[in-house]
């Protein structure tokens, strides 16, 4: 049987591929369980210092598979609160809580929870031809998996409400122009750019990158005073670490730094 989650280990980083292309990599509970396991494996591997998430085929992820998990059946309607919080939202939590920088290469359509998974990653590259769709409204659902959180913070309330309430698709170029993602690329260079970026992050200062994730995660609820204190505390830790020592030494010796694993 073809694995619906494929993991490709590289030198210092893991590529995790959503691999159900016939349904545009729409996810279900067992597939999300395997995605969570792949994220856990990367997290637990000391040689892994970055992750690249992408999709196989012409889609990135079409959100929840509109199959038995969400089809009202003889036993009544599905418990979407349970499904969302146990599986979809756990993926978002795991991506955000990870020590690892996560790059997302949005190779095609990202709809519903699929768009949220992309936006939960640290750096999002998308093909210019990719589409981001808040598909929930088309099936009578509300945005989930962090969509209302991420969109209001990246593109603002007006555009977030428009996308959520209308369900209109925007392409990768528009997503980049609106500040929803890092960058839109030509479709045929997307994967090479995303892989090179992930490899660069894997050679970066892992402890500092993990601290940055902690710092950015705290900003939505911190006031400036609290955030300054957090920055000072994390800078204190970084300043006592081997990465700073190597960074400064490399600068003084006019060579690229080699950060410890
Ligand atoms: O617990 C909870 O939280 C509940 C779940 C919530 C999270 C969610 O993600 S809700 C949103 C669920 N997703 C959707 O509503 C998206 C449904 N799909 C679409 O609207 C469109 O397929 C797309 C806009 C994503 C792409 O359109 P297009 O024209 O490029 O492709 P297509 O022809 O519609 O789809 C291609 C195939 O993928 C097709 O199969 P076929 O006919 O070739 O055999 C289609 O049925 C299949 N597919 C697409 N999305 C899904 C899917 N199969 C199952 N589940 C899907 N979500």
Tab-separated table of C-alpha atoms and ligand atoms in Angstrom:
chain	number	residue	atom	x	y	z
A	1	UNK	CA	0.000	0.000	0.000
A	2	UNK	CA	1.285	3.512	-0.795
A	3	UNK	CA	2.082	5.488	2.345
A	4	UNK	CA	-0.071	8.614	2.559
A	5	UNK	CA	2.743	10.294	4.523
A	6	UNK	CA	6.189	9.934	2.997
A	7	UNK	CA	9.295	10.936	4.910
A	8	UNK	CA	12.534	11.602	3.051
A	9	UNK	CA	15.506	12.070	5.394
A	10	UNK	CA	18.180	14.433	4.053
A	11	UNK	CA	21.468	15.600	5.505
A	12	UNK	CA	20.297	17.459	8.642
A	13	UNK	CA	16.635	17.774	7.673
A	14	UNK	CA	13.491	15.784	6.912
A	15	UNK	CA	11.139	16.278	3.997
A	16	UNK	CA	7.587	15.259	4.901
A	17	UNK	CA	5.297	14.748	1.906
A	18	UNK	CA	1.492	14.547	2.052
A	19	UNK	CA	0.977	11.728	-0.387
A	20	UNK	CA	-2.622	11.169	-1.424
A	21	UNK	CA	-2.533	13.033	-4.764
A	22	UNK	CA	-5.768	11.546	-6.168
A	23	UNK	CA	-7.690	13.582	-3.579
A	24	UNK	CA	-5.264	16.552	-3.578
A	25	UNK	CA	-3.762	15.219	-0.324
A	26	UNK	CA	-6.982	15.748	1.638
A	27	UNK	CA	-6.373	14.404	5.138
A	28	UNK	CA	-8.227	12.044	7.441
A	29	UNK	CA	-7.642	10.925	11.019
A	30	UNK	CA	-5.292	7.995	10.272
A	31	UNK	CA	-3.265	10.139	7.846
A	32	UNK	CA	-3.008	12.929	10.411
A	33	UNK	CA	-1.890	10.395	13.021
A	34	UNK	CA	0.930	9.414	10.662
A	35	UNK	CA	1.743	13.076	10.011
A	36	UNK	CA	2.000	13.682	13.751
A	37	UNK	CA	4.276	10.647	14.075
A	38	UNK	CA	6.509	11.971	11.278
A	39	UNK	CA	6.758	15.334	13.031
A	40	UNK	CA	7.573	13.584	16.316
A	41	UNK	CA	10.277	11.504	14.638
A	42	UNK	CA	11.920	14.630	13.235
A	43	UNK	CA	11.676	16.331	16.616
A	44	UNK	CA	13.261	13.393	18.431
A	45	UNK	CA	16.116	12.955	15.943
A	46	UNK	CA	19.082	14.985	17.216
A	47	UNK	CA	20.582	15.067	13.727
A	48	UNK	CA	17.420	16.678	12.316
A	49	UNK	CA	17.597	20.477	12.397
A	50	UNK	CA	14.818	21.529	10.008
A	51	UNK	CA	11.713	20.184	8.280
A	52	UNK	CA	10.199	20.754	4.845
A	53	UNK	CA	6.476	20.047	4.456
A	54	UNK	CA	4.941	19.701	0.990
A	55	UNK	CA	2.390	17.793	-1.044
A	56	UNK	CA	2.629	15.225	-3.824
A	57	UNK	CA	1.035	15.912	-7.198
A	58	UNK	CA	-0.903	19.007	-8.220
A	59	UNK	CA	-2.229	19.890	-4.755
A	60	UNK	CA	-0.706	20.738	-1.400
A	61	UNK	CA	-3.669	19.697	0.768
A	62	UNK	CA	-7.436	19.970	0.180
A	63	UNK	CA	-8.201	19.984	3.912
A	64	UNK	CA	-10.267	17.346	5.617
A	65	UNK	CA	-11.161	14.406	3.398
A	66	UNK	CA	-14.854	14.740	2.810
A	67	UNK	CA	-15.347	11.064	3.445
A	68	UNK	CA	-16.682	8.915	6.284
A	69	UNK	CA	-15.042	11.023	9.016
A	70	UNK	CA	-17.244	14.012	8.193
A	71	UNK	CA	-20.235	12.438	6.484
A	72	UNK	CA	-23.335	12.292	8.637
A	73	UNK	CA	-24.158	8.576	8.855
A	74	UNK	CA	-26.620	6.213	10.487
A	75	UNK	CA	-25.100	6.954	13.910
A	76	UNK	CA	-25.684	10.680	13.631
A	77	UNK	CA	-23.482	13.620	12.695
A	78	UNK	CA	-19.712	13.415	13.140
A	79	UNK	CA	-18.172	15.025	16.215
A	80	UNK	CA	-16.207	17.718	14.401
A	81	UNK	CA	-15.068	19.330	17.646
A	82	UNK	CA	-13.364	16.075	18.615
A	83	UNK	CA	-11.992	15.506	15.094
A	84	UNK	CA	-10.602	19.033	14.858
A	85	UNK	CA	-9.064	19.233	18.305
A	86	UNK	CA	-7.631	15.706	18.293
A	87	UNK	CA	-6.106	15.665	14.828
A	88	UNK	CA	-6.065	18.904	12.803
A	89	UNK	CA	-5.373	21.192	15.729
A	90	UNK	CA	-2.745	18.875	17.118
A	91	UNK	CA	-0.816	19.216	13.849
A	92	UNK	CA	-0.941	23.011	14.207
A	93	UNK	CA	0.156	22.831	17.861
A	94	UNK	CA	2.985	20.456	16.999
A	95	UNK	CA	4.254	22.653	14.126
A	96	UNK	CA	4.219	25.743	16.319
A	97	UNK	CA	5.698	24.080	19.420
A	98	UNK	CA	8.465	22.298	17.512
A	99	UNK	CA	12.067	23.275	18.174
A	100	UNK	CA	12.619	22.864	14.428
A	101	UNK	CA	12.197	25.532	11.771
A	102	UNK	CA	9.537	24.268	9.362
A	103	UNK	CA	9.444	25.385	5.726
A	104	UNK	CA	6.287	24.759	3.731
A	105	UNK	CA	6.365	24.412	-0.048
A	106	UNK	CA	2.805	24.973	-1.245
A	107	UNK	CA	2.938	23.245	-4.603
A	108	UNK	CA	-0.762	23.571	-5.484
A	109	UNK	CA	-4.129	24.159	-3.910
A	110	UNK	CA	-4.228	24.558	-0.109
A	111	UNK	CA	-7.842	24.452	1.041
A	112	UNK	CA	-9.575	24.404	4.424
A	113	UNK	CA	-7.341	22.899	7.078
A	114	UNK	CA	-4.728	22.415	4.341
A	115	UNK	CA	-4.265	26.194	4.126
A	116	UNK	CA	-4.025	26.354	7.918
A	117	UNK	CA	-1.307	23.683	7.997
A	118	UNK	CA	0.734	25.777	5.569
A	119	UNK	CA	0.231	28.959	7.580
A	120	UNK	CA	1.273	27.183	10.788
A	121	UNK	CA	4.732	26.597	9.314
A	122	UNK	CA	7.529	29.080	9.929
A	123	UNK	CA	8.344	30.057	6.353
A	124	UNK	CA	5.895	29.481	3.515
A	125	UNK	CA	6.937	29.393	-0.129
A	126	UNK	CA	4.214	28.885	-2.710
A	127	UNK	CA	4.147	28.387	-6.439
A	128	UNK	CA	2.676	31.471	-8.128
A	129	UNK	CA	-0.007	29.147	-9.451
A	130	UNK	CA	-0.869	27.669	-6.029
A	131	UNK	CA	-4.258	28.571	-4.558
A	132	UNK	CA	-5.228	29.308	-0.970
A	133	UNK	CA	-8.923	28.671	-0.325
A	134	UNK	CA	-10.861	29.118	2.903
A	135	UNK	CA	-13.161	26.353	1.693
A	136	UNK	CA	-15.052	25.970	4.969
A	137	UNK	CA	-17.902	28.339	4.067
A	138	UNK	CA	-18.706	26.291	0.939
A	139	UNK	CA	-19.657	23.325	3.121
A	140	UNK	CA	-21.263	25.243	5.980
A	141	UNK	CA	-18.292	25.129	8.366
A	142	UNK	CA	-16.227	27.800	10.039
A	143	UNK	CA	-12.469	28.345	9.648
A	144	UNK	CA	-10.457	26.026	11.888
A	145	UNK	CA	-6.951	24.714	12.469
A	146	UNK	CA	-5.875	28.255	13.329
A	147	UNK	CA	-7.150	29.932	10.145
A	148	UNK	CA	-8.884	32.768	12.018
A	149	UNK	CA	-5.742	33.278	14.118
A	150	UNK	CA	-3.185	33.204	11.317
A	151	UNK	CA	-5.160	35.186	8.745
A	152	UNK	CA	-6.076	38.092	11.001
A	153	UNK	CA	-2.414	38.406	11.996
A	154	UNK	CA	-0.906	38.088	8.537
A	155	UNK	CA	-3.361	39.848	6.219
A	156	UNK	CA	-5.559	41.771	8.682
A	157	UNK	CA	-9.170	41.565	9.728
A	158	UNK	CA	-10.738	42.907	6.506
A	159	UNK	CA	-9.073	40.463	4.161
A	160	UNK	CA	-9.390	37.578	6.625
A	161	UNK	CA	-13.146	38.095	6.850
A	162	UNK	CA	-13.448	38.403	3.074
A	163	UNK	CA	-11.588	35.165	2.423
A	164	UNK	CA	-13.443	33.280	5.162
A	165	UNK	CA	-16.927	34.506	4.291
A	166	UNK	CA	-16.650	34.378	0.505
A	167	UNK	CA	-14.429	31.306	0.148
A	168	UNK	CA	-12.654	32.957	-2.803
A	169	UNK	CA	-9.316	31.481	-3.847
A	170	UNK	CA	-6.213	33.641	-3.988
A	171	UNK	CA	-3.087	32.605	-5.857
A	172	UNK	CA	0.449	32.355	-4.501
A	173	UNK	CA	1.473	35.760	-5.851
A	174	UNK	CA	-1.474	37.469	-4.158
A	175	UNK	CA	-0.796	35.592	-0.919
A	176	UNK	CA	2.790	36.905	-0.990
A	177	UNK	CA	1.697	40.445	-1.918
A	178	UNK	CA	-0.775	40.437	0.986
A	179	UNK	CA	1.884	39.250	3.438
A	180	UNK	CA	0.232	35.888	4.071
A	181	UNK	CA	3.358	33.972	3.053
A	182	UNK	CA	7.076	34.591	2.628
A	183	UNK	CA	7.383	34.320	-1.148
A	184	UNK	CA	5.805	33.099	-4.396
A	185	UNK	CA	8.055	31.321	-6.883
A	186	UNK	CA	7.835	29.967	-10.381
A	187	UNK	CA	6.216	26.515	-10.102
A	188	UNK	CA	9.223	24.702	-11.537
A	189	UNK	CA	11.695	26.287	-9.099
A	190	UNK	CA	9.562	25.932	-5.959
A	191	UNK	CA	10.951	22.640	-4.693
A	192	UNK	CA	14.592	23.488	-5.370
A	193	UNK	CA	14.185	26.823	-3.548
A	194	UNK	CA	12.356	25.235	-0.632
A	195	UNK	CA	14.924	22.450	-0.307
A	196	UNK	CA	17.824	24.910	-0.430
A	197	UNK	CA	16.150	27.075	2.205
A	198	UNK	CA	15.533	24.080	4.476
A	199	UNK	CA	19.153	22.941	4.083
A	200	UNK	CA	20.316	26.463	4.987
A	201	UNK	CA	18.152	26.472	8.110
A	202	UNK	CA	19.514	23.022	9.022
A	203	UNK	CA	22.994	24.529	9.084
A	204	UNK	CA	21.848	27.543	11.101
A	205	UNK	CA	22.061	28.133	14.849
A	206	UNK	CA	19.446	25.579	15.966
A	207	UNK	CA	19.117	26.822	19.541
A	208	UNK	CA	18.681	30.438	18.410
A	209	UNK	CA	16.110	29.382	15.804
A	210	UNK	CA	14.187	27.418	18.446
A	211	UNK	CA	14.276	30.451	20.748
A	212	UNK	CA	12.942	32.637	17.909
A	213	UNK	CA	9.971	30.288	17.560
A	214	UNK	CA	9.328	30.655	21.284
A	215	UNK	CA	9.596	34.444	20.974
A	216	UNK	CA	7.223	34.760	18.025
A	217	UNK	CA	4.741	32.383	19.652
A	218	UNK	CA	4.559	34.679	22.670
A	219	UNK	CA	3.958	37.985	20.822
A	220	UNK	CA	0.179	37.748	20.322
A	221	UNK	CA	-0.510	37.808	24.045
A	222	UNK	CA	2.462	39.839	25.342
A	223	UNK	CA	2.616	43.594	25.777
A	224	UNK	CA	5.851	45.339	24.758
A	225	UNK	CA	7.258	45.312	28.281
A	226	UNK	CA	6.733	41.554	28.656
A	227	UNK	CA	8.106	40.867	25.180
A	228	UNK	CA	11.228	42.945	25.876
A	229	UNK	CA	11.809	40.916	29.035
A	230	UNK	CA	11.408	37.677	27.089
A	231	UNK	CA	13.813	38.882	24.389
A	232	UNK	CA	16.372	39.826	27.048
A	233	UNK	CA	16.044	36.436	28.754
A	234	UNK	CA	16.380	34.483	25.497
A	235	UNK	CA	19.264	36.707	24.370
A	236	UNK	CA	20.972	35.966	27.677
A	237	UNK	CA	20.690	32.249	27.007
A	238	UNK	CA	21.892	32.685	23.406
A	239	UNK	CA	24.804	34.845	24.553
A	240	UNK	CA	26.039	32.102	26.870
A	241	UNK	CA	25.759	29.434	24.148
A	242	UNK	CA	28.216	27.779	21.803
A	243	UNK	CA	26.437	29.175	18.749
A	244	UNK	CA	27.201	32.789	19.662
A	245	UNK	CA	30.803	31.864	20.459
A	246	UNK	CA	31.188	30.228	17.051
A	247	UNK	CA	29.340	33.048	15.263
A	248	UNK	CA	31.607	35.727	16.690
A	249	UNK	CA	34.759	33.629	16.158
A	250	UNK	CA	33.785	33.026	12.520
A	251	UNK	CA	33.090	36.738	12.007
A	252	UNK	CA	36.483	37.679	13.417
A	253	UNK	CA	38.230	34.980	11.365
A	254	UNK	CA	36.348	36.115	8.221
A	255	UNK	CA	34.881	32.648	7.486
A	256	UNK	CA	31.347	31.220	7.451
A	257	UNK	CA	30.201	29.937	10.853
A	258	UNK	CA	29.892	26.213	11.468
A	259	UNK	CA	27.211	25.982	14.108
A	260	UNK	CA	27.343	22.944	16.397
A	261	UNK	CA	24.660	20.289	15.921
B	1	LIG	O1	-13.200	18.229	12.261
B	1	LIG	C1	-13.079	19.126	11.462
B	1	LIG	O2	-12.370	20.096	11.727
B	1	LIG	C2	-13.760	19.023	10.129
B	1	LIG	C3	-12.901	19.446	9.084
B	1	LIG	C4	-12.504	20.687	8.899
B	1	LIG	C5	-11.316	21.073	8.178
B	1	LIG	C6	-11.513	21.259	6.728
B	1	LIG	O3	-10.508	21.183	6.073
B	1	LIG	S1	-13.047	21.571	6.094
B	1	LIG	C7	-12.678	21.839	4.374
B	1	LIG	C8	-12.625	20.531	3.637
B	1	LIG	N1	-12.132	20.738	2.286
B	1	LIG	C9	-12.874	21.240	1.328
B	1	LIG	O4	-14.041	21.599	1.496
B	1	LIG	C10	-12.233	21.342	-0.045
B	1	LIG	C11	-12.981	20.489	-1.042
B	1	LIG	N2	-12.326	20.552	-2.324
B	1	LIG	C12	-12.481	21.591	-3.158
B	1	LIG	O5	-13.190	22.553	-2.890
B	1	LIG	C13	-11.760	21.507	-4.459
B	1	LIG	O6	-11.448	20.162	-4.711
B	1	LIG	C14	-10.450	22.333	-4.453
B	1	LIG	C15	-10.796	23.845	-4.450
B	1	LIG	C16	-9.561	22.002	-3.261
B	1	LIG	C17	-9.657	22.027	-5.747
B	1	LIG	O7	-10.477	22.157	-6.862
B	1	LIG	P1	-10.019	21.552	-8.266
B	1	LIG	O8	-11.049	21.947	-9.271
B	1	LIG	O9	-8.623	21.968	-8.548
B	1	LIG	O10	-9.973	19.972	-8.084
B	1	LIG	P2	-11.223	18.949	-7.985
B	1	LIG	O11	-11.529	18.450	-9.338
B	1	LIG	O12	-12.327	19.569	-7.215
B	1	LIG	O13	-10.584	17.803	-7.072
B	1	LIG	C18	-9.703	16.835	-7.634
B	1	LIG	C19	-9.994	15.514	-6.967
B	1	LIG	O14	-9.733	15.653	-5.555
B	1	LIG	C20	-11.468	15.142	-7.080
B	1	LIG	O15	-11.546	13.742	-7.144
B	1	LIG	P3	-11.931	13.012	-8.544
B	1	LIG	O16	-13.242	13.569	-8.979
B	1	LIG	O17	-10.818	13.381	-9.485
B	1	LIG	O18	-11.955	11.554	-8.189
B	1	LIG	C21	-12.031	15.610	-5.746
B	1	LIG	O19	-13.196	14.907	-5.364
B	1	LIG	C22	-10.884	15.275	-4.819
B	1	LIG	N3	-10.961	16.093	-3.591
B	1	LIG	C23	-10.714	17.400	-3.482
B	1	LIG	N4	-10.868	17.787	-2.233
B	1	LIG	C24	-11.221	16.700	-1.531
B	1	LIG	C25	-11.285	15.596	-2.406
B	1	LIG	N5	-11.598	14.373	-1.985
B	1	LIG	C26	-11.920	14.224	-0.682
B	1	LIG	N6	-11.873	15.239	0.216
B	1	LIG	C27	-11.541	16.477	-0.170
B	1	LIG	N7	-11.483	17.475	0.729
